[in-house]
Amino acid sequence: MCIGVPMQVLSLEPGHAQVWGRGEQRRINTALVGALQPGDWVLVFLEAAREHISPERAAEVNAVLDLVAHSMVGATLSPEALDDPGFSLPSAMSAEQLRALAGVPKEVRHD
């Protein structure tokens, strides 16, 4: 299984970027995501940026990765962390929010 890691662009060079995220700096390939600027966030798989994401989406993915990391070492979470993990579960989202999450355009009505 491949897990995407949110990383923030530090600097750019043709076809590559220096990025930082989750405590490490990497040089990644940027051919699949188009133009980037320092400060942008990307989702990185196997040393390549696969998606240009918002800071909010980066925070959501990082929150999920934190939960996974805690569960892998058998850590228990505080009641506050369970009440607000830092992101919305799809089961708690509206149809419009689910479409946005999946990248589906807004529903167009033809009356």
mmCIF file of N, CA, C and O in Angstrom:
data_model
loop_
_atom_site.group_PDB
_atom_site.id
_atom_site.type_symbol
_atom_site.label_atom_id
_atom_site.label_comp_id
_atom_site.label_asym_id
_atom_site.label_seq_id
_atom_site.Cartn_x
_atom_site.Cartn_y
_atom_site.Cartn_z
ATOM 1 N N MET A 1 0.848 -1.171 0.000
ATOM 2 C CA MET A 1 0.000 0.000 0.000
ATOM 3 C C MET A 1 0.893 1.234 0.000
ATOM 4 O O MET A 1 1.892 1.294 0.692
ATOM 5 N N CYS A 2 0.502 2.198 -0.777
ATOM 6 C CA CYS A 2 1.240 3.449 -0.890
ATOM 7 C C CYS A 2 0.490 4.536 -0.113
ATOM 8 O O CYS A 2 -0.720 4.667 -0.253
ATOM 9 N N ILE A 3 1.202 5.281 0.692
ATOM 10 C CA ILE A 3 0.578 6.357 1.462
ATOM 11 C C ILE A 3 1.170 7.678 1.013
ATOM 12 O O ILE A 3 2.390 7.841 0.989
ATOM 13 N N GLY A 4 0.301 8.611 0.651
ATOM 14 C CA GLY A 4 0.747 9.940 0.260
ATOM 15 C C GLY A 4 1.073 10.775 1.483
ATOM 16 O O GLY A 4 0.362 10.738 2.480
ATOM 17 N N VAL A 5 2.157 11.518 1.392
ATOM 18 C CA VAL A 5 2.607 12.363 2.483
ATOM 19 C C VAL A 5 2.520 13.818 2.045
ATOM 20 O O VAL A 5 3.089 14.191 1.018
ATOM 21 N N PRO A 6 1.807 14.662 2.799
ATOM 22 C CA PRO A 6 1.753 16.073 2.451
ATOM 23 C C PRO A 6 3.096 16.739 2.734
ATOM 24 O O PRO A 6 3.668 16.545 3.818
ATOM 25 N N MET A 7 3.598 17.469 1.753
ATOM 26 C CA MET A 7 4.877 18.144 1.920
ATOM 27 C C MET A 7 4.772 19.538 1.328
ATOM 28 O O MET A 7 4.069 19.749 0.338
ATOM 29 N N GLN A 8 5.480 20.486 1.949
ATOM 30 C CA GLN A 8 5.424 21.877 1.523
ATOM 31 C C GLN A 8 6.675 22.209 0.710
ATOM 32 O O GLN A 8 7.793 21.862 1.086
ATOM 33 N N VAL A 9 6.452 22.907 -0.410
ATOM 34 C CA VAL A 9 7.531 23.266 -1.316
ATOM 35 C C VAL A 9 8.419 24.330 -0.671
ATOM 36 O O VAL A 9 7.934 25.378 -0.243
ATOM 37 N N LEU A 10 9.732 24.044 -0.634
ATOM 38 C CA LEU A 10 10.707 24.995 -0.121
ATOM 39 C C LEU A 10 11.362 25.771 -1.255
ATOM 40 O O LEU A 10 11.512 26.986 -1.188
ATOM 41 N N SER A 11 11.771 25.031 -2.285
ATOM 42 C CA SER A 11 12.418 25.657 -3.440
ATOM 43 C C SER A 11 12.186 24.797 -4.672
ATOM 44 O O SER A 11 11.833 23.619 -4.558
ATOM 45 N N LEU A 12 12.404 25.410 -5.836
ATOM 46 C CA LEU A 12 12.127 24.733 -7.100
ATOM 47 C C LEU A 12 13.350 24.753 -7.999
ATOM 48 O O LEU A 12 14.166 25.671 -7.941
ATOM 49 N N GLU A 13 13.434 23.725 -8.839
ATOM 50 C CA GLU A 13 14.395 23.660 -9.924
ATOM 51 C C GLU A 13 13.655 22.952 -11.055
ATOM 52 O O GLU A 13 12.610 22.339 -10.812
ATOM 53 N N PRO A 14 14.129 23.031 -12.291
ATOM 54 C CA PRO A 14 13.374 22.424 -13.390
ATOM 55 C C PRO A 14 13.023 20.951 -13.136
ATOM 56 O O PRO A 14 13.904 20.117 -12.949
ATOM 57 N N GLY A 15 11.725 20.674 -13.071
ATOM 58 C CA GLY A 15 11.236 19.311 -12.895
ATOM 59 C C GLY A 15 11.303 18.740 -11.497
ATOM 60 O O GLY A 15 10.880 17.610 -11.274
ATOM 61 N N HIS A 16 11.821 19.511 -10.543
ATOM 62 C CA HIS A 16 11.983 19.003 -9.182
ATOM 63 C C HIS A 16 11.723 20.104 -8.159
ATOM 64 O O HIS A 16 11.723 21.287 -8.486
ATOM 65 N N ALA A 17 11.540 19.680 -6.916
ATOM 66 C CA ALA A 17 11.369 20.631 -5.813
ATOM 67 C C ALA A 17 11.997 20.046 -4.558
ATOM 68 O O ALA A 17 12.041 18.824 -4.380
ATOM 69 N N GLN A 18 12.482 20.943 -3.726
ATOM 70 C CA GLN A 18 12.868 20.573 -2.372
ATOM 71 C C GLN A 18 11.623 20.801 -1.520
ATOM 72 O O GLN A 18 11.023 21.878 -1.584
ATOM 73 N N VAL A 19 11.227 19.780 -0.768
ATOM 74 C CA VAL A 19 10.012 19.866 0.033
ATOM 75 C C VAL A 19 10.313 19.429 1.455
ATOM 76 O O VAL A 19 11.300 18.741 1.716
ATOM 77 N N TRP A 20 9.435 19.853 2.373
ATOM 78 C CA TRP A 20 9.564 19.466 3.771
ATOM 79 C C TRP A 20 8.205 19.042 4.291
ATOM 80 O O TRP A 20 7.183 19.676 4.009
ATOM 81 N N GLY A 21 8.205 17.959 5.048
ATOM 82 C CA GLY A 21 6.974 17.511 5.685
ATOM 83 C C GLY A 21 7.239 16.335 6.595
ATOM 84 O O GLY A 21 8.150 15.537 6.356
ATOM 85 N N ARG A 22 6.485 16.266 7.681
ATOM 86 C CA ARG A 22 6.563 15.181 8.652
ATOM 87 C C ARG A 22 7.990 14.945 9.140
ATOM 88 O O ARG A 22 8.437 13.822 9.318
ATOM 89 N N GLY A 23 8.722 16.056 9.321
ATOM 90 C CA GLY A 23 10.040 15.984 9.923
ATOM 91 C C GLY A 23 11.191 15.661 8.994
ATOM 92 O O GLY A 23 12.293 15.390 9.453
ATOM 93 N N GLU A 24 10.949 15.675 7.696
ATOM 94 C CA GLU A 24 12.048 15.387 6.778
ATOM 95 C C GLU A 24 11.993 16.250 5.529
ATOM 96 O O GLU A 24 10.932 16.732 5.137
ATOM 97 N N GLN A 25 13.155 16.446 4.922
ATOM 98 C CA GLN A 25 13.262 17.191 3.679
ATOM 99 C C GLN A 25 13.617 16.213 2.563
ATOM 100 O O GLN A 25 14.406 15.290 2.771
ATOM 101 N N ARG A 26 13.013 16.423 1.387
ATOM 102 C CA ARG A 26 13.253 15.537 0.244
ATOM 103 C C ARG A 26 13.359 16.349 -1.039
ATOM 104 O O ARG A 26 12.813 17.438 -1.137
ATOM 105 N N ARG A 27 13.980 15.751 -2.035
ATOM 106 C CA ARG A 27 13.968 16.272 -3.402
ATOM 107 C C ARG A 27 13.008 15.377 -4.174
ATOM 108 O O ARG A 27 13.184 14.158 -4.211
ATOM 109 N N ILE A 28 11.972 15.982 -4.754
ATOM 110 C CA ILE A 28 10.939 15.193 -5.431
ATOM 111 C C ILE A 28 10.772 15.636 -6.878
ATOM 112 O O ILE A 28 11.118 16.750 -7.253
ATOM 113 N N ASN A 29 10.200 14.763 -7.674
ATOM 114 C CA ASN A 29 9.856 15.057 -9.060
ATOM 115 C C ASN A 29 8.511 15.767 -9.087
ATOM 116 O O ASN A 29 7.586 15.367 -8.375
ATOM 117 N N THR A 30 8.384 16.811 -9.903
ATOM 118 C CA THR A 30 7.138 17.587 -9.965
ATOM 119 C C THR A 30 6.458 17.528 -11.331
ATOM 120 O O THR A 30 5.545 18.300 -11.604
ATOM 121 N N ALA A 31 6.869 16.611 -12.193
ATOM 122 C CA ALA A 31 6.360 16.563 -13.564
ATOM 123 C C ALA A 31 4.845 16.390 -13.652
ATOM 124 O O ALA A 31 4.227 16.846 -14.617
ATOM 125 N N LEU A 32 4.220 15.764 -12.660
ATOM 126 C CA LEU A 32 2.789 15.455 -12.751
ATOM 127 C C LEU A 32 1.867 16.530 -12.195
ATOM 128 O O LEU A 32 0.648 16.402 -12.308
ATOM 129 N N VAL A 33 2.413 17.585 -11.579
ATOM 130 C CA VAL A 33 1.534 18.542 -10.908
ATOM 131 C C VAL A 33 1.545 19.951 -11.505
ATOM 132 O O VAL A 33 0.839 20.823 -11.020
ATOM 133 N N GLY A 34 2.308 20.197 -12.512
ATOM 134 C CA GLY A 34 2.323 21.528 -13.116
ATOM 135 C C GLY A 34 3.109 22.529 -12.284
ATOM 136 O O GLY A 34 3.919 22.164 -11.435
ATOM 137 N N ALA A 35 2.838 23.799 -12.544
ATOM 138 C CA ALA A 35 3.594 24.882 -11.905
ATOM 139 C C ALA A 35 3.323 24.948 -10.403
ATOM 140 O O ALA A 35 2.184 24.840 -9.964
ATOM 141 N N LEU A 36 4.390 25.119 -9.643
ATOM 142 C CA LEU A 36 4.306 25.258 -8.186
ATOM 143 C C LEU A 36 5.060 26.506 -7.764
ATOM 144 O O LEU A 36 5.903 27.014 -8.504
ATOM 145 N N GLN A 37 4.791 26.946 -6.562
ATOM 146 C CA GLN A 37 5.489 28.077 -5.951
ATOM 147 C C GLN A 37 5.964 27.647 -4.575
ATOM 148 O O GLN A 37 5.336 26.809 -3.929
ATOM 149 N N PRO A 38 7.068 28.240 -4.079
ATOM 150 C CA PRO A 38 7.444 27.957 -2.693
ATOM 151 C C PRO A 38 6.266 28.266 -1.762
ATOM 152 O O PRO A 38 5.557 29.250 -1.940
ATOM 153 N N GLY A 39 6.033 27.379 -0.818
ATOM 154 C CA GLY A 39 4.902 27.513 0.101
ATOM 155 C C GLY A 39 3.723 26.643 -0.282
ATOM 156 O O GLY A 39 2.856 26.374 0.554
ATOM 157 N N ASP A 40 3.650 26.200 -1.551
ATOM 158 C CA ASP A 40 2.569 25.308 -1.978
ATOM 159 C C ASP A 40 2.699 23.955 -1.285
ATOM 160 O O ASP A 40 3.788 23.555 -0.866
ATOM 161 N N TRP A 41 1.587 23.245 -1.212
ATOM 162 C CA TRP A 41 1.545 21.901 -0.640
ATOM 163 C C TRP A 41 1.292 20.894 -1.743
ATOM 164 O O TRP A 41 0.490 21.138 -2.650
ATOM 165 N N VAL A 42 1.981 19.757 -1.659
ATOM 166 C CA VAL A 42 1.782 18.659 -2.601
ATOM 167 C C VAL A 42 1.647 17.358 -1.819
ATOM 168 O O VAL A 42 2.130 17.242 -0.687
ATOM 169 N N LEU A 43 0.978 16.395 -2.436
ATOM 170 C CA LEU A 43 0.870 15.060 -1.862
ATOM 171 C C LEU A 43 1.915 14.208 -2.573
ATOM 172 O O LEU A 43 1.894 14.085 -3.808
ATOM 173 N N VAL A 44 2.850 13.642 -1.808
ATOM 174 C CA VAL A 44 4.010 12.956 -2.371
ATOM 175 C C VAL A 44 3.881 11.448 -2.185
ATOM 176 O O VAL A 44 3.631 10.962 -1.070
ATOM 177 N N PHE A 45 4.056 10.723 -3.286
ATOM 178 C CA PHE A 45 4.104 9.258 -3.303
ATOM 179 C C PHE A 45 5.389 8.860 -4.017
ATOM 180 O O PHE A 45 5.639 9.341 -5.130
ATOM 181 N N LEU A 46 6.182 8.013 -3.409
ATOM 182 C CA LEU A 46 7.370 7.458 -4.064
ATOM 183 C C LEU A 46 8.248 8.524 -4.710
ATOM 184 O O LEU A 46 8.606 8.442 -5.876
ATOM 185 N N GLU A 47 8.568 9.560 -3.945
ATOM 186 C CA GLU A 47 9.471 10.642 -4.350
ATOM 187 C C GLU A 47 8.968 11.475 -5.521
ATOM 188 O O GLU A 47 9.750 12.111 -6.223
ATOM 189 N N ALA A 48 7.652 11.491 -5.729
ATOM 190 C CA ALA A 48 7.073 12.321 -6.780
ATOM 191 C C ALA A 48 5.786 12.966 -6.276
ATOM 192 O O ALA A 48 4.978 12.325 -5.606
ATOM 193 N N ALA A 49 5.619 14.242 -6.609
ATOM 194 C CA ALA A 49 4.373 14.933 -6.283
ATOM 195 C C ALA A 49 3.291 14.405 -7.218
ATOM 196 O O ALA A 49 3.461 14.397 -8.431
ATOM 197 N N ARG A 50 2.183 13.971 -6.640
ATOM 198 C CA ARG A 50 1.073 13.425 -7.447
ATOM 199 C C ARG A 50 -0.127 14.353 -7.483
ATOM 200 O O ARG A 50 -0.991 14.221 -8.340
ATOM 201 N N GLU A 51 -0.194 15.277 -6.514
ATOM 202 C CA GLU A 51 -1.357 16.169 -6.451
ATOM 203 C C GLU A 51 -0.965 17.454 -5.732
ATOM 204 O O GLU A 51 -0.252 17.430 -4.740
ATOM 205 N N HIS A 52 -1.427 18.573 -6.266
ATOM 206 C CA HIS A 52 -1.272 19.886 -5.633
ATOM 207 C C HIS A 52 -2.466 20.030 -4.693
ATOM 208 O O HIS A 52 -3.608 19.954 -5.143
ATOM 209 N N ILE A 53 -2.236 20.212 -3.383
ATOM 210 C CA ILE A 53 -3.327 20.238 -2.412
ATOM 211 C C ILE A 53 -3.334 21.551 -1.628
ATOM 212 O O ILE A 53 -2.337 22.270 -1.588
ATOM 213 N N SER A 54 -4.455 21.831 -1.001
ATOM 214 C CA SER A 54 -4.596 23.037 -0.186
ATOM 215 C C SER A 54 -3.942 22.817 1.174
ATOM 216 O O SER A 54 -3.764 21.667 1.614
ATOM 217 N N PRO A 55 -3.610 23.906 1.883
ATOM 218 C CA PRO A 55 -3.087 23.750 3.246
ATOM 219 C C PRO A 55 -4.071 23.005 4.154
ATOM 220 O O PRO A 55 -3.659 22.224 5.018
ATOM 221 N N GLU A 56 -5.371 23.223 3.938
ATOM 222 C CA GLU A 56 -6.392 22.547 4.744
ATOM 223 C C GLU A 56 -6.359 21.038 4.494
ATOM 224 O O GLU A 56 -6.450 20.242 5.432
ATOM 225 N N ARG A 57 -6.227 20.646 3.234
ATOM 226 C CA ARG A 57 -6.169 19.217 2.899
ATOM 227 C C ARG A 57 -4.890 18.598 3.466
ATOM 228 O O ARG A 57 -4.906 17.472 3.962
ATOM 229 N N ALA A 58 -3.789 19.346 3.418
ATOM 230 C CA ALA A 58 -2.531 18.856 4.002
ATOM 231 C C ALA A 58 -2.710 18.594 5.498
ATOM 232 O O ALA A 58 -2.249 17.574 6.012
ATOM 233 N N ALA A 59 -3.387 19.492 6.188
ATOM 234 C CA ALA A 59 -3.628 19.318 7.626
ATOM 235 C C ALA A 59 -4.500 18.096 7.888
ATOM 236 O O ALA A 59 -4.260 17.342 8.852
ATOM 237 N N GLU A 60 -5.509 17.873 7.041
ATOM 238 C CA GLU A 60 -6.369 16.696 7.203
ATOM 239 C C GLU A 60 -5.578 15.407 7.025
ATOM 240 O O GLU A 60 -5.705 14.475 7.828
ATOM 241 N N VAL A 61 -4.770 15.347 5.975
ATOM 242 C CA VAL A 61 -3.981 14.136 5.724
ATOM 243 C C VAL A 61 -2.983 13.919 6.855
ATOM 244 O O VAL A 61 -2.796 12.790 7.327
ATOM 245 N N ASN A 62 -2.332 14.995 7.318
ATOM 246 C CA ASN A 62 -1.408 14.863 8.442
ATOM 247 C C ASN A 62 -2.117 14.361 9.702
ATOM 248 O O ASN A 62 -1.567 13.549 10.452
ATOM 249 N N ALA A 63 -3.346 14.818 9.943
ATOM 250 C CA ALA A 63 -4.102 14.347 11.104
ATOM 251 C C ALA A 63 -4.373 12.848 11.002
ATOM 252 O O ALA A 63 -4.241 12.114 11.991
ATOM 253 N N VAL A 64 -4.723 12.383 9.817
ATOM 254 C CA VAL A 64 -4.965 10.952 9.621
ATOM 255 C C VAL A 64 -3.670 10.169 9.818
ATOM 256 O O VAL A 64 -3.650 9.126 10.480
ATOM 257 N N LEU A 65 -2.570 10.664 9.252
ATOM 258 C CA LEU A 65 -1.288 9.977 9.415
ATOM 259 C C LEU A 65 -0.868 9.922 10.884
ATOM 260 O O LEU A 65 -0.289 8.927 11.333
ATOM 261 N N ASP A 66 -1.161 10.987 11.641
ATOM 262 C CA ASP A 66 -0.878 10.980 13.076
ATOM 263 C C ASP A 66 -1.688 9.899 13.788
ATOM 264 O O ASP A 66 -1.170 9.176 14.649
ATOM 265 N N LEU A 67 -2.971 9.771 13.431
ATOM 266 C CA LEU A 67 -3.815 8.739 14.040
ATOM 267 C C LEU A 67 -3.286 7.343 13.718
ATOM 268 O O LEU A 67 -3.241 6.467 14.589
ATOM 269 N N VAL A 68 -2.881 7.129 12.477
ATOM 270 C CA VAL A 68 -2.333 5.826 12.075
ATOM 271 C C VAL A 68 -1.043 5.535 12.846
ATOM 272 O O VAL A 68 -0.852 4.437 13.364
ATOM 273 N N ALA A 69 -0.156 6.534 12.918
ATOM 274 C CA ALA A 69 1.109 6.347 13.634
ATOM 275 C C ALA A 69 0.865 6.003 15.105
ATOM 276 O O ALA A 69 1.525 5.115 15.655
ATOM 277 N N HIS A 70 -0.078 6.689 15.733
ATOM 278 C CA HIS A 70 -0.391 6.388 17.135
ATOM 279 C C HIS A 70 -0.927 4.966 17.290
ATOM 280 O O HIS A 70 -0.564 4.256 18.219
ATOM 281 N N SER A 71 -1.805 4.571 16.395
ATOM 282 C CA SER A 71 -2.394 3.232 16.519
ATOM 283 C C SER A 71 -1.363 2.141 16.265
ATOM 284 O O SER A 71 -1.437 1.068 16.857
ATOM 285 N N MET A 72 -0.369 2.409 15.422
ATOM 286 C CA MET A 72 0.652 1.397 15.117
ATOM 287 C C MET A 72 1.546 1.097 16.319
ATOM 288 O O MET A 72 2.100 0.003 16.411
ATOM 289 N N VAL A 73 1.682 2.042 17.220
ATOM 290 C CA VAL A 73 2.504 1.809 18.411
ATOM 291 C C VAL A 73 1.653 1.508 19.637
ATOM 292 O O VAL A 73 2.161 1.437 20.750
ATOM 293 N N GLY A 74 0.354 1.353 19.423
ATOM 294 C CA GLY A 74 -0.534 1.000 20.513
ATOM 295 C C GLY A 74 -0.879 2.142 21.445
ATOM 296 O O GLY A 74 -1.366 1.916 22.547
ATOM 297 N N ALA A 75 -0.637 3.369 21.013
ATOM 298 C CA ALA A 75 -0.941 4.522 21.849
ATOM 299 C C ALA A 75 -2.451 4.735 21.915
ATOM 300 O O ALA A 75 -3.180 4.419 20.991
ATOM 301 N N THR A 76 -2.895 5.248 23.030
ATOM 302 C CA THR A 76 -4.299 5.615 23.156
ATOM 303 C C THR A 76 -4.424 7.122 23.009
ATOM 304 O O THR A 76 -3.515 7.878 23.348
ATOM 305 N N LEU A 77 -5.539 7.544 22.495
ATOM 306 C CA LEU A 77 -5.782 8.970 22.279
ATOM 307 C C LEU A 77 -6.600 9.545 23.423
ATOM 308 O O LEU A 77 -7.403 8.851 24.038
ATOM 309 N N SER A 78 -6.413 10.812 23.650
ATOM 310 C CA SER A 78 -7.204 11.498 24.668
ATOM 311 C C SER A 78 -8.645 11.602 24.193
ATOM 312 O O SER A 78 -8.912 11.574 22.989
ATOM 313 N N PRO A 79 -9.590 11.751 25.104
ATOM 314 C CA PRO A 79 -10.990 11.932 24.695
ATOM 315 C C PRO A 79 -11.170 13.141 23.777
ATOM 316 O O PRO A 79 -11.979 13.110 22.859
ATOM 317 N N GLU A 80 -10.381 14.200 23.991
ATOM 318 C CA GLU A 80 -10.491 15.381 23.130
ATOM 319 C C GLU A 80 -10.100 15.055 21.690
ATOM 320 O O GLU A 80 -10.719 15.510 20.740
ATOM 321 N N ALA A 81 -9.050 14.253 21.519
ATOM 322 C CA ALA A 81 -8.608 13.878 20.179
ATOM 323 C C ALA A 81 -9.648 13.008 19.486
ATOM 324 O O ALA A 81 -9.830 13.088 18.268
ATOM 325 N N LEU A 82 -10.331 12.171 20.250
ATOM 326 C CA LEU A 82 -11.375 11.341 19.658
ATOM 327 C C LEU A 82 -12.593 12.176 19.275
ATOM 328 O O LEU A 82 -13.268 11.884 18.295
ATOM 329 N N ASP A 83 -12.890 13.218 20.061
ATOM 330 C CA ASP A 83 -14.027 14.074 19.746
ATOM 331 C C ASP A 83 -13.774 14.935 18.516
ATOM 332 O O ASP A 83 -14.692 15.244 17.766
ATOM 333 N N ASP A 84 -12.527 15.357 18.309
ATOM 334 C CA ASP A 84 -12.189 16.200 17.168
ATOM 335 C C ASP A 84 -10.843 15.766 16.599
ATOM 336 O O ASP A 84 -9.795 16.279 16.988
ATOM 337 N N PRO A 85 -10.850 14.799 15.670
ATOM 338 C CA PRO A 85 -9.585 14.308 15.120
ATOM 339 C C PRO A 85 -8.906 15.303 14.183
ATOM 340 O O PRO A 85 -7.804 15.074 13.745
ATOM 341 N N GLY A 86 -9.563 16.414 13.844
ATOM 342 C CA GLY A 86 -8.959 17.402 12.960
ATOM 343 C C GLY A 86 -9.435 17.310 11.521
ATOM 344 O O GLY A 86 -8.932 17.996 10.655
ATOM 345 N N PHE A 87 -10.407 16.451 11.272
ATOM 346 C CA PHE A 87 -10.963 16.312 9.931
ATOM 347 C C PHE A 87 -12.355 15.714 10.051
ATOM 348 O O PHE A 87 -12.719 15.180 11.087
ATOM 349 N N SER A 88 -13.127 15.807 8.978
ATOM 350 C CA SER A 88 -14.481 15.244 8.973
ATOM 351 C C SER A 88 -14.466 13.866 8.321
ATOM 352 O O SER A 88 -13.848 13.681 7.265
ATOM 353 N N LEU A 89 -15.130 12.921 8.948
ATOM 354 C CA LEU A 89 -15.296 11.615 8.328
ATOM 355 C C LEU A 89 -16.285 11.737 7.174
ATOM 356 O O LEU A 89 -17.235 12.518 7.242
ATOM 357 N N PRO A 90 -16.083 10.978 6.109
ATOM 358 C CA PRO A 90 -17.027 11.051 4.997
ATOM 359 C C PRO A 90 -18.471 10.803 5.413
ATOM 360 O O PRO A 90 -19.393 11.388 4.868
ATOM 361 N N SER A 91 -18.689 9.956 6.419
ATOM 362 C CA SER A 91 -20.048 9.674 6.869
ATOM 363 C C SER A 91 -20.719 10.899 7.480
ATOM 364 O O SER A 91 -21.943 10.950 7.587
ATOM 365 N N ALA A 92 -19.929 11.911 7.878
ATOM 366 C CA ALA A 92 -20.489 13.122 8.472
ATOM 367 C C ALA A 92 -20.563 14.273 7.476
ATOM 368 O O ALA A 92 -20.943 15.378 7.831
ATOM 369 N N MET A 93 -20.213 14.012 6.212
ATOM 370 C CA MET A 93 -20.187 15.073 5.202
ATOM 371 C C MET A 93 -21.489 15.147 4.424
ATOM 372 O O MET A 93 -22.171 14.143 4.239
ATOM 373 N N SER A 94 -21.774 16.346 3.939
ATOM 374 C CA SER A 94 -22.933 16.532 3.064
ATOM 375 C C SER A 94 -22.585 16.008 1.668
ATOM 376 O O SER A 94 -21.415 15.769 1.348
ATOM 377 N N ALA A 95 -23.604 15.856 0.829
ATOM 378 C CA ALA A 95 -23.381 15.397 -0.544
ATOM 379 C C ALA A 95 -22.448 16.358 -1.284
ATOM 380 O O ALA A 95 -21.558 15.928 -2.026
ATOM 381 N N GLU A 96 -22.606 17.663 -1.052
ATOM 382 C CA GLU A 96 -21.746 18.650 -1.708
ATOM 383 C C GLU A 96 -20.292 18.510 -1.243
ATOM 384 O O GLU A 96 -19.358 18.575 -2.048
ATOM 385 N N GLN A 97 -20.078 18.288 0.053
ATOM 386 C CA GLN A 97 -18.726 18.104 0.577
ATOM 387 C C GLN A 97 -18.082 16.834 0.026
ATOM 388 O O GLN A 97 -16.895 16.823 -0.295
ATOM 389 N N LEU A 98 -18.869 15.759 -0.117
ATOM 390 C CA LEU A 98 -18.340 14.522 -0.689
ATOM 391 C C LEU A 98 -17.953 14.701 -2.151
ATOM 392 O O LEU A 98 -16.918 14.192 -2.586
ATOM 393 N N ARG A 99 -18.771 15.443 -2.904
ATOM 394 C CA ARG A 99 -18.425 15.715 -4.301
ATOM 395 C C ARG A 99 -17.132 16.505 -4.379
ATOM 396 O O ARG A 99 -16.262 16.215 -5.203
ATOM 397 N N ALA A 100 -16.963 17.509 -3.516
ATOM 398 C CA ALA A 100 -15.735 18.311 -3.507
ATOM 399 C C ALA A 100 -14.531 17.445 -3.136
ATOM 400 O O ALA A 100 -13.464 17.558 -3.746
ATOM 401 N N LEU A 101 -14.686 16.559 -2.152
ATOM 402 C CA LEU A 101 -13.607 15.677 -1.727
ATOM 403 C C LEU A 101 -13.185 14.750 -2.862
ATOM 404 O O LEU A 101 -11.999 14.497 -3.066
ATOM 405 N N ALA A 102 -14.164 14.273 -3.624
ATOM 406 C CA ALA A 102 -13.888 13.360 -4.730
ATOM 407 C C ALA A 102 -13.510 14.078 -6.015
ATOM 408 O O ALA A 102 -13.172 13.439 -7.010
ATOM 409 N N GLY A 103 -13.563 15.412 -6.017
ATOM 410 C CA GLY A 103 -13.210 16.173 -7.213
ATOM 411 C C GLY A 103 -14.292 16.182 -8.270
ATOM 412 O O GLY A 103 -14.028 16.424 -9.442
ATOM 413 N N VAL A 104 -15.528 15.920 -7.854
ATOM 414 C CA VAL A 104 -16.658 15.909 -8.785
ATOM 415 C C VAL A 104 -17.250 17.315 -8.835
ATOM 416 O O VAL A 104 -17.460 17.930 -7.789
ATOM 417 N N PRO A 105 -17.524 17.836 -10.039
ATOM 418 C CA PRO A 105 -18.093 19.176 -10.123
ATOM 419 C C PRO A 105 -19.443 19.272 -9.409
ATOM 420 O O PRO A 105 -20.121 18.274 -9.209
ATOM 421 N N LYS A 106 -19.796 20.509 -9.051
ATOM 422 C CA LYS A 106 -21.091 20.733 -8.409
ATOM 423 C C LYS A 106 -22.208 20.252 -9.312
ATOM 424 O O LYS A 106 -22.111 20.307 -10.536
ATOM 425 N N GLU A 107 -23.241 19.760 -8.660
ATOM 426 C CA GLU A 107 -24.398 19.257 -9.384
ATOM 427 C C GLU A 107 -25.074 20.428 -10.105
ATOM 428 O O GLU A 107 -25.322 21.467 -9.526
ATOM 429 N N VAL A 108 -25.362 20.212 -11.388
ATOM 430 C CA VAL A 108 -26.038 21.244 -12.171
ATOM 431 C C VAL A 108 -27.485 20.826 -12.341
ATOM 432 O O VAL A 108 -27.775 19.709 -12.746
ATOM 433 N N ARG A 109 -28.380 21.734 -12.014
ATOM 434 C CA ARG A 109 -29.798 21.447 -12.152
ATOM 435 C C ARG A 109 -30.297 21.972 -13.490
ATOM 436 O O ARG A 109 -29.950 23.072 -13.902
ATOM 437 N N HIS A 110 -31.103 21.171 -14.141
ATOM 438 C CA HIS A 110 -31.718 21.552 -15.413
ATOM 439 C C HIS A 110 -33.222 21.599 -15.210
ATOM 440 O O HIS A 110 -33.912 20.604 -15.310
ATOM 441 N N ASP A 111 -33.718 22.767 -14.861
ATOM 442 C CA ASP A 111 -35.164 22.899 -14.605
ATOM 443 C C ASP A 111 -35.919 23.292 -15.851
ATOM 444 O O ASP A 111 -35.548 23.937 -16.707
#
